[in-house]
Short mmCIF file of C-alpha atoms in Angstrom, two decimals:
data_model
loop_
_atom_site.label_atom_id
_atom_site.label_comp_id
_atom_site.label_asym_id
_atom_site.label_seq_id
_atom_site.Cartn_x
_atom_site.Cartn_y
_atom_site.Cartn_z
CA MET A 1 75.67 129.06 74.90
CA SER A 2 78.81 130.79 76.04
CA PHE A 3 79.14 134.28 77.47
CA SER A 4 81.61 136.30 79.45
CA ARG A 5 81.30 139.74 80.97
CA PRO A 6 84.52 141.28 82.21
CA SER A 7 84.29 143.67 85.12
CA ALA A 8 86.52 146.24 86.71
CA ASN A 9 88.35 143.62 88.72
CA GLY A 10 88.40 141.06 85.95
CA ALA A 11 85.71 138.72 87.21
CA ARG A 12 83.97 136.84 84.44
CA LEU A 13 80.79 134.84 84.38
CA GLN A 14 81.42 131.95 82.04
CA SER A 15 79.60 128.96 80.72
CA GLU A 16 81.60 126.20 79.10
CA VAL A 17 79.14 123.46 79.72
CA PRO A 18 75.40 124.08 79.25
CA GLY A 19 73.68 124.37 82.62
CA LEU A 20 76.95 124.75 84.53
CA PRO A 21 77.90 128.41 84.68
CA PHE A 22 80.80 129.46 86.86
CA LEU A 23 82.49 132.61 88.05
CA ALA A 24 86.20 132.94 87.40
CA PHE A 25 88.72 135.52 88.50
CA LYS A 26 92.43 135.91 88.99
CA GLN A 27 94.68 138.03 91.09
CA ARG A 28 98.33 138.34 91.92
CA LEU A 29 99.46 138.43 95.50
CA HIS A 30 102.91 139.67 96.36
CA SER A 31 104.15 137.61 99.20
CA ARG A 32 107.25 138.03 101.23
CA GLU A 33 108.10 134.83 102.95
CA GLU A 34 110.35 134.78 105.98
CA LYS A 35 111.95 131.49 106.72
CA SER A 36 113.75 131.00 109.97
CA THR A 37 116.11 128.10 110.35
CA ASN A 38 118.04 127.39 113.49
CA GLN A 39 121.68 126.85 112.87
CA GLU A 40 123.12 124.29 115.23
CA HIS A 41 126.45 125.11 116.80
CA SER A 42 129.04 122.52 115.93
CA ARG A 43 129.79 122.09 119.63
CA GLU A 44 126.60 120.05 119.96
CA GLU A 45 128.15 116.81 118.75
CA GLU A 46 130.93 116.89 121.36
CA ASP A 47 128.67 117.79 124.27
CA GLU A 48 125.76 115.48 123.58
CA GLU A 49 125.94 113.81 126.96
CA ASP A 50 126.33 117.02 128.92
CA ASP A 51 122.92 118.54 129.76
CA ASP A 52 124.36 121.83 130.95
CA ALA A 53 126.25 122.32 127.75
CA GLU A 54 123.10 121.68 125.76
CA ARG A 55 121.16 124.28 127.68
CA GLU A 56 123.90 126.79 127.05
CA LEU A 57 123.76 125.73 123.44
CA GLU A 58 120.14 126.79 123.08
CA ASP A 59 121.06 130.37 123.94
CA ASP A 60 123.92 130.19 121.51
CA GLN A 61 121.92 129.05 118.51
CA ALA A 62 122.03 131.46 115.62
CA THR A 63 118.90 132.08 113.68
CA LEU A 64 119.24 132.45 109.95
CA VAL A 65 116.51 134.47 108.34
CA THR A 66 116.05 134.30 104.60
CA GLU A 67 113.62 136.46 102.73
CA ARG A 68 112.08 135.27 99.57
CA CYS A 69 110.01 137.57 97.42
CA ASP A 70 107.48 135.66 95.44
CA THR A 71 104.50 136.65 93.38
CA ILE A 72 101.75 134.14 93.86
CA SER A 73 99.23 133.90 91.05
CA MET A 74 95.79 132.94 92.26
CA GLU A 75 92.96 131.66 90.17
CA TYR A 76 89.45 131.37 91.66
CA HIS A 77 86.40 129.61 90.33
CA VAL A 78 82.98 129.52 91.88
CA VAL A 79 80.93 126.54 90.75
CA TYR A 80 77.48 125.56 91.96
CA SER A 81 77.29 122.10 93.52
CA GLU A 82 74.09 120.23 92.69
CA SER A 83 74.80 117.76 95.47
CA TYR A 84 75.24 120.30 98.26
CA GLN A 85 73.08 122.96 96.61
CA VAL A 86 75.56 125.68 97.51
CA PRO A 87 78.29 127.51 95.61
CA VAL A 88 81.73 125.96 95.99
CA LEU A 89 85.05 127.79 95.84
CA TYR A 90 87.83 126.23 93.77
CA PHE A 91 91.20 127.90 93.59
CA ASN A 92 94.78 127.40 92.49
CA ALA A 93 97.94 129.15 93.58
CA PHE A 94 101.20 129.18 91.67
CA HIS A 95 104.66 130.42 92.58
CA SER A 96 106.31 132.79 90.13
CA ASP A 97 108.20 129.83 88.65
CA GLY A 98 104.87 128.23 87.73
CA LYS A 99 105.01 125.56 90.40
CA LEU A 100 101.79 124.77 92.25
CA LEU A 101 101.71 125.57 95.96
CA SER A 102 101.52 122.56 98.24
CA LEU A 103 98.65 122.11 100.67
CA ASN A 104 101.01 123.04 103.52
CA GLU A 105 102.01 126.23 101.73
CA ILE A 106 98.34 127.08 101.24
CA TRP A 107 97.68 126.62 104.95
CA ASP A 108 100.69 128.78 105.82
CA ARG A 109 98.91 131.63 104.08
CA VAL A 110 95.54 131.22 105.73
CA PRO A 111 95.12 134.00 108.32
CA SER A 112 95.80 132.50 111.75
CA LEU A 113 92.42 133.49 113.13
CA HIS A 114 90.70 131.35 110.51
CA ARG A 115 93.23 128.57 110.91
CA GLN A 116 92.45 128.18 114.61
CA ARG A 117 88.77 127.71 113.87
CA VAL A 118 89.35 124.76 111.58
CA GLU A 119 92.65 123.39 112.92
CA HIS A 120 91.18 120.01 113.93
CA ASP A 121 89.53 119.49 110.56
CA LYS A 122 92.34 121.00 108.53
CA TRP A 123 92.87 118.22 106.08
CA THR A 124 89.24 118.02 105.08
CA VAL A 125 88.46 121.73 104.84
CA ILE A 126 90.82 122.46 101.95
CA THR A 127 91.53 119.51 99.67
CA GLN A 128 92.73 118.97 96.16
CA GLN A 129 89.92 117.93 93.86
CA GLU A 130 89.34 117.42 90.19
CA HIS A 131 87.67 120.57 88.86
CA PRO A 132 84.08 119.58 88.02
CA ILE A 133 84.24 121.23 84.59
CA PHE A 134 87.88 121.18 83.52
CA GLY A 135 89.04 118.04 85.27
CA ARG A 136 92.32 119.70 86.32
CA PRO A 137 93.55 119.61 89.92
CA PHE A 138 92.23 122.54 91.94
CA PHE A 139 92.11 123.22 95.63
CA GLN A 140 88.60 123.22 97.00
CA LEU A 141 87.06 124.78 100.05
CA HIS A 142 84.80 121.97 101.23
CA PRO A 143 81.11 122.83 100.85
CA CYS A 144 80.12 120.82 103.92
CA HIS A 145 79.81 123.78 106.23
CA THR A 146 78.60 126.37 103.76
CA GLU A 147 74.90 125.75 104.38
CA ASP A 148 75.24 126.19 108.15
CA LEU A 149 77.43 129.25 107.72
CA MET A 150 74.98 130.89 105.36
CA LYS A 151 72.02 130.11 107.61
CA GLN A 152 73.75 132.10 110.34
CA VAL A 153 74.87 134.94 108.14
CA LEU A 154 71.81 135.31 105.93
CA PRO A 155 68.85 134.11 108.02
CA ASN A 156 66.37 135.76 105.70
CA SER A 157 66.15 133.26 102.85
CA SER A 158 64.40 135.67 100.53
CA GLU A 159 67.70 137.52 99.94
CA SER A 160 68.46 137.87 96.25
CA LYS A 161 70.80 135.35 94.66
CA SER A 162 73.55 137.91 93.97
CA ASN A 163 73.56 139.07 97.59
CA TYR A 164 73.98 135.44 98.61
CA ILE A 165 77.04 135.04 96.41
CA VAL A 166 78.65 138.27 97.58
CA THR A 167 77.94 137.47 101.24
CA TRP A 168 79.22 133.92 100.88
CA LEU A 169 82.39 135.01 99.08
CA SER A 170 83.04 137.71 101.67
CA SER A 171 82.79 135.08 104.39
CA VAL A 172 84.87 132.30 102.91
CA GLY A 173 87.11 134.24 100.52
CA PRO A 174 89.47 135.73 103.11
CA LEU A 175 90.25 132.21 104.27
CA VAL A 176 92.17 131.76 101.05
CA GLY A 177 93.43 135.25 100.47
CA LEU A 178 90.52 136.43 98.40
CA HIS A 179 89.32 139.89 99.34
CA LEU A 180 86.53 141.33 97.25
CA PRO A 181 86.91 144.92 96.22
CA LEU A 182 83.77 146.99 96.75
CA VAL A 183 83.32 147.29 93.01
CA PHE A 184 82.41 143.61 92.84
CA SER A 185 78.94 144.22 94.22
CA GLU A 186 78.30 146.44 91.21
CA LEU A 187 78.91 143.43 88.99
CA CYS A 188 76.16 141.46 90.62
CA GLY A 189 73.50 144.13 90.61
CA ASP A 190 70.33 142.82 92.16
CA GLY A 191 68.14 139.81 91.39
CA MET B 1 67.47 92.17 100.55
CA ALA B 2 66.91 88.83 98.72
CA ALA B 3 69.59 86.13 99.08
CA ASP B 4 70.45 86.30 95.36
CA ASP B 5 70.88 90.01 95.59
CA ARG B 6 73.16 89.62 98.57
CA GLU B 7 75.33 87.24 96.55
CA ILE B 8 75.83 90.00 94.04
CA LEU B 9 77.29 92.25 96.72
CA ARG B 10 79.89 89.59 97.47
CA GLU B 11 80.67 88.99 93.79
CA VAL B 12 81.21 92.70 93.26
CA TRP B 13 83.43 92.88 96.34
CA GLN B 14 85.64 90.06 95.06
CA GLY B 15 86.35 91.52 91.63
CA LYS B 16 90.09 91.66 91.02
CA LEU B 17 92.49 92.61 88.24
CA PRO B 18 95.90 91.10 87.49
CA ILE B 19 98.29 94.03 87.09
CA CYS B 20 101.96 93.96 86.05
CA PHE B 21 103.80 97.00 87.42
CA SER B 22 107.10 97.90 85.80
CA LEU B 23 109.45 100.82 86.09
CA ALA B 24 109.04 103.52 83.44
CA ASP B 25 111.91 103.68 80.94
CA ASP B 26 113.04 107.11 82.05
CA GLU B 27 113.47 106.09 85.67
CA GLU B 28 117.05 105.52 86.80
CA LYS B 29 118.23 101.96 86.56
CA SER B 30 120.63 102.21 89.45
CA SER B 31 118.34 103.43 92.21
CA SER B 32 115.51 100.94 91.72
CA ILE B 33 114.90 97.25 91.19
CA ARG B 34 114.03 96.60 87.59
CA GLU B 35 112.03 93.37 87.73
CA PRO B 36 108.32 93.92 87.30
CA CYS B 37 105.92 93.35 90.17
CA PHE B 38 102.76 91.30 89.66
CA LEU B 39 99.77 91.96 91.87
CA LEU B 40 96.14 90.92 91.98
CA VAL B 41 94.42 94.21 92.76
CA SER B 42 90.82 94.76 93.86
CA ARG B 43 88.67 96.62 91.34
CA LEU B 44 87.23 98.57 94.23
CA THR B 45 90.39 100.02 95.71
CA TYR B 46 92.45 103.12 94.89
CA ILE B 47 95.74 102.46 93.18
CA THR B 48 97.82 104.50 95.60
CA LEU B 49 96.76 102.21 98.45
CA ILE B 50 99.20 99.62 97.13
CA ALA B 51 102.04 102.15 97.28
CA GLU B 52 103.66 100.31 100.19
CA LYS B 53 103.92 97.09 98.20
CA ILE B 54 105.28 98.98 95.20
CA LEU B 55 107.91 100.82 97.22
CA LYS B 56 108.89 97.60 98.96
CA HIS B 57 109.47 95.95 95.62
CA PHE B 58 111.08 98.73 93.60
CA LYS B 59 112.81 100.72 96.28
CA LYS B 60 113.44 97.95 98.82
CA GLY B 61 111.15 99.84 101.19
CA GLU B 62 113.41 102.88 101.32
CA GLU B 63 111.78 106.29 101.54
CA LEU B 64 111.62 108.35 98.40
CA PRO B 65 113.92 111.39 98.25
CA GLU B 66 112.46 114.88 98.62
CA GLY B 67 110.58 115.97 95.52
CA GLU B 68 109.75 112.46 94.36
CA GLU B 69 106.26 111.01 94.49
CA LEU B 70 104.93 107.71 93.18
CA TRP B 71 102.60 107.91 90.23
CA PHE B 72 101.20 105.43 87.72
CA GLU B 73 100.85 105.57 83.97
CA PHE B 74 99.25 103.54 81.19
CA ASN B 75 99.61 104.34 77.49
CA ASN B 76 101.26 107.67 78.24
CA GLN B 77 98.32 108.67 80.40
CA PRO B 78 98.87 109.39 84.07
CA LEU B 79 96.41 107.32 86.10
CA LYS B 80 94.04 109.33 88.27
CA TRP B 81 94.44 107.54 91.58
CA HIS B 82 91.20 108.97 92.93
CA TYR B 83 89.16 106.86 90.47
CA PRO B 84 88.63 103.23 91.59
CA VAL B 85 91.05 100.83 89.90
CA GLY B 86 88.24 98.99 88.08
CA VAL B 87 86.98 102.24 86.57
CA LEU B 88 90.46 103.12 85.27
CA PHE B 89 90.78 99.67 83.75
CA ASP B 90 87.38 99.66 82.04
CA LEU B 91 87.86 103.18 80.74
CA LEU B 92 91.43 103.05 79.47
CA THR B 93 92.16 99.51 78.31
CA HIS B 94 90.29 98.09 75.38
CA ASN B 95 90.98 94.61 74.07
CA THR B 96 94.36 94.77 75.75
CA PRO B 97 95.14 91.27 76.97
CA LEU B 98 95.64 90.72 80.67
CA PRO B 99 97.67 91.33 82.76
CA TRP B 100 97.24 95.08 82.70
CA ASN B 101 100.69 96.63 82.18
CA VAL B 102 101.08 99.75 84.30
CA LYS B 103 104.22 101.89 84.47
CA ILE B 104 105.67 103.23 87.71
CA HIS B 105 107.18 106.70 87.99
CA PHE B 106 108.89 108.47 90.89
CA LYS B 107 110.05 111.63 89.15
CA SER B 108 108.35 114.50 87.32
CA PHE B 109 104.99 114.25 89.04
CA PRO B 110 102.45 115.68 86.55
CA GLU B 111 100.71 118.10 88.91
CA ASP B 112 98.68 119.69 86.14
CA GLU B 113 96.89 116.37 85.72
CA LEU B 114 97.11 114.40 88.95
CA LEU B 115 96.06 115.16 92.50
CA HIS B 116 98.88 114.76 94.99
CA CYS B 117 98.66 111.76 97.24
CA GLU B 118 101.36 111.93 99.86
CA SER B 119 99.70 109.68 102.42
CA LYS B 120 96.89 107.22 103.09
CA GLU B 121 95.08 110.03 104.92
CA VAL B 122 94.58 111.81 101.60
CA VAL B 123 92.93 108.69 100.16
CA GLU B 124 90.82 108.29 103.28
CA ALA B 125 89.66 111.92 103.13
CA HIS B 126 88.72 111.49 99.49
CA PHE B 127 86.87 108.23 100.15
CA MET B 128 84.92 109.61 103.13
CA SER B 129 84.09 112.77 101.22
CA SER B 130 82.50 110.68 98.45
CA ILE B 131 80.52 108.64 100.96
CA LYS B 132 79.22 111.81 102.61
CA GLU B 133 78.27 113.37 99.31
CA ALA B 134 76.49 110.15 98.28
CA ASP B 135 74.46 110.17 101.50
CA ILE B 136 73.56 113.82 101.00
CA LEU B 137 72.13 112.78 97.65
CA LYS B 138 70.33 109.68 98.96
CA HIS B 139 69.18 110.68 102.42
CA ARG B 140 69.99 114.40 102.82
CA GLY B 141 72.97 113.23 104.85
CA GLN B 142 70.80 111.98 107.68
CA VAL B 143 72.25 108.48 107.82
CA ILE B 144 75.95 109.45 107.65
CA ASN B 145 75.53 112.31 110.10
CA ASN B 146 73.89 110.02 112.65
CA MET B 147 76.79 107.59 112.57
CA GLN B 148 79.61 107.61 115.08
CA LYS B 149 83.11 108.51 114.03
CA ARG B 150 84.14 104.89 114.65
CA ASP B 151 81.50 103.75 112.13
CA HIS B 152 83.08 106.01 109.53
CA LYS B 153 86.48 104.53 110.41
CA GLN B 154 85.06 101.04 110.00
CA LEU B 155 83.99 101.78 106.43
CA TRP B 156 87.50 102.90 105.57
CA GLN B 157 89.14 99.99 107.33
CA GLY B 158 86.81 97.51 105.66
CA LEU B 159 87.93 98.82 102.27
CA GLN B 160 91.61 98.91 103.22
CA ASN B 161 91.60 95.43 104.73
CA ASP B 162 89.44 93.98 101.98
CA LYS B 163 86.94 92.75 104.61
CA PHE B 164 83.41 92.44 103.21
CA ASP B 165 81.63 91.93 106.53
CA GLN B 166 83.53 94.69 108.30
CA PHE B 167 82.50 97.09 105.55
CA TRP B 168 78.92 96.00 104.95
CA THR B 169 77.93 95.92 108.61
CA ILE B 170 78.01 99.71 108.44
CA ASN B 171 77.37 100.25 104.76
CA ARG B 172 74.01 98.48 104.76
CA ARG B 173 72.63 101.40 106.73
CA LEU B 174 73.68 103.72 103.93
CA MET B 175 71.84 101.44 101.49
CA GLU B 176 68.56 101.40 103.39
CA ARG B 177 65.44 103.14 102.24
CA THR B 178 63.98 105.62 104.69
CA ASN B 179 60.29 104.85 105.26
CA GLU B 180 60.19 102.53 102.23
CA GLU B 181 60.90 105.54 100.00
CA PRO B 182 63.49 105.23 97.21
CA PHE B 183 66.61 107.39 97.46
CA ARG B 184 66.07 111.09 96.96
CA SER B 185 68.72 111.13 94.23
CA ILE B 186 71.07 108.45 92.89
CA PRO B 187 74.81 109.09 93.37
CA LEU B 188 76.38 108.34 90.02
CA ARG B 189 79.24 109.38 87.75
CA ILE B 190 79.46 108.68 84.03
CA TYR B 191 82.91 108.30 82.52
CA GLN B 192 83.87 108.64 78.87
CA ARG B 193 87.32 108.73 77.30
CA ASP B 194 89.05 112.09 77.16
CA LYS B 195 86.27 113.86 79.01
CA MET B 196 85.64 114.94 82.56
CA TYR B 197 83.12 112.61 84.20
CA ILE B 198 79.50 113.69 84.31
CA GLN B 199 77.77 113.95 87.65
CA ARG B 200 74.21 115.27 87.73
CA LEU B 201 71.14 114.85 89.88
CA ALA B 202 69.36 111.63 88.88
CA LYS B 203 66.05 110.72 90.47
CA PRO B 204 65.15 107.00 90.77
CA VAL B 205 61.49 107.61 89.98
CA SER B 206 59.67 109.76 87.46
CA GLY B 207 57.27 112.55 88.34
CA THR B 208 54.43 110.02 88.14
CA GLY B 209 56.16 107.56 90.44
CA GLU B 210 57.43 105.15 87.75
CA PRO B 211 60.82 103.58 88.53
CA LEU B 212 63.49 104.92 86.22
CA ASN B 213 66.10 102.64 84.69
CA LEU B 214 69.67 103.02 83.49
CA GLY B 215 68.47 103.72 79.94
CA HIS B 216 66.41 106.69 81.11
CA VAL B 217 69.37 108.19 82.93
CA LEU B 218 71.75 107.68 80.02
CA LYS B 219 69.31 109.18 77.55
CA ARG B 220 68.95 112.27 79.69
CA LEU B 221 72.61 112.78 80.54
CA LEU B 222 74.16 111.63 77.27
CA PRO B 223 71.51 112.44 74.67
CA ASP B 224 74.05 112.39 71.82
CA ARG B 225 75.06 108.82 72.58
CA PHE B 226 71.76 107.31 73.66
CA ASN B 227 69.11 108.99 71.57
CA ASN B 228 67.76 105.84 69.91
CA SER B 229 65.88 103.18 71.79
CA GLU B 230 68.22 100.44 70.49
CA ASN B 231 71.34 101.99 72.09
CA LEU B 232 73.37 99.98 69.62
CA ASN B 233 76.39 102.20 69.34
CA ASN B 234 77.42 102.49 72.96
CA ARG B 235 77.90 100.24 75.97
CA ALA B 236 77.51 101.15 79.61
CA LEU B 237 79.82 99.15 81.88
CA ILE B 238 79.61 98.85 85.64
CA HIS B 239 82.36 96.75 87.26
CA GLY B 240 83.34 95.68 83.76
CA VAL B 241 79.91 94.23 83.03
CA GLU B 242 77.54 95.57 80.40
CA VAL B 243 74.42 96.25 82.41
CA PRO B 244 71.00 95.88 80.72
CA THR B 245 69.58 99.36 80.32
CA GLU B 246 66.19 98.23 81.66
CA THR B 247 67.71 97.79 85.13
CA PRO B 248 66.14 100.18 87.67
CA VAL B 249 68.69 102.71 88.95
CA GLN B 250 67.47 102.32 92.51
CA TRP B 251 68.44 98.62 92.37
CA LEU B 252 71.77 99.49 90.71
CA SER B 253 72.54 101.99 93.43
CA GLU B 254 71.82 99.45 96.18
CA HIS B 255 73.76 96.59 94.61
CA LEU B 256 76.40 97.80 92.16
CA SER B 257 77.70 100.91 93.85
CA HIS B 258 81.35 101.08 94.68
CA PRO B 259 82.32 101.24 98.37
CA ASP B 260 82.21 105.04 98.08
CA ASN B 261 78.44 104.60 97.49
CA PHE B 262 78.63 105.98 93.95
CA LEU B 263 77.67 104.13 90.78
CA HIS B 264 80.65 104.51 88.46
CA ILE B 265 79.41 103.96 84.92
CA VAL B 266 81.84 103.72 82.01
CA VAL B 267 80.39 104.49 78.60
CA LEU B 268 82.33 103.25 75.59
CA PRO B 269 81.63 103.18 71.87
CA ARG B 270 80.70 99.66 70.89
CA GLU B 271 83.46 99.21 68.28
CA ALA B 272 86.13 99.81 70.90
CA ALA B 273 84.52 97.37 73.32
CA GLU B 274 84.04 94.50 70.85
CA PRO B 275 86.95 91.98 70.51
#
């Protein structure tokens, strides 16, 4: 059985494999990337031995700032994990030339407040995985901590399933640039 | 664990494959050594863990230029490094004589098909993630979460260094039954050609407490292939061996799991598997 219901923001509930429904949505993020590179003064080679000259050199360094306008296309899938018994967020991000973002580039875009929280575990929080349905490479937000997070955020376990999804997505989504418009809660309805 | 059963653990650990690595035709002749490289590779390891040996041979140990990344290919199919080597072999080669001929690429990494693997840490993260997930399924994560970080490290090092005792000293705890109870759920993945692997919850006992065997699991998860009691048309291979379908899955999980604590089962049509 296959069904899809588009909503105002394009989110679709899909079922490609019986018993494994998933939520899919896309968005485009316009990103302006500022890259600063320090241009070394050519004097440096001559004055390598001279500490004073090097200190002066640091004040002299020119900073080159390049601006790159890029439209990042994001694709998000929410798939239920039978192992962890929680929803799991899979996502991909492409530059406007179609090239996949690297894991470093993904982390550069995570808001710094979130980054600090998971800095020590960085390489296990977001990893590349094989999508459980499509088998293509996707980035995954590791489900390990979802249960604990949700216990804190939704202590009343009798909350409806759709509220759980919305709450969970609101909590973890911003980590990867996903902000839910208010209209999304209309999609879920209740129960 | 009975002595015979323990022997099986060692046999599984020692499984190796002779692989002949050669440079893909479209790789530049000038920047790499062209002679092929023969290696005896463990069935249990991940193919990118031998990257150092490969680079030493083909690139004289020099670092790859920016934008290049090592990847492997067989029969025009990029090899998914995150599957154990033995699984790739059983799944993709059929009646191909040994050694297994694998092509090496440095350019044009197929990122729509393969996960990136820039360092050993990526392989380690993947391996540990599988072990954790397996323990969640078997013991609700209680065994893995009660281990020290150095125990986790020891599992990884045991695999990397090909040291059975180093690995199994820690792993046997992950294979223990809590209070004589079978595992809550059996960690397993079923592979078929040209399909994403199937991973579903699989209990080791029925609702009435009867032990379930491999045949039961296959019938439930692959009803199209295993709907007759004879199972004549398909074979289920674990570590390259066709396992009798009457084998209890609890026993299979304890003895034939890969180091990542998952049972990796390759299902092939019988015609393809027969010589």
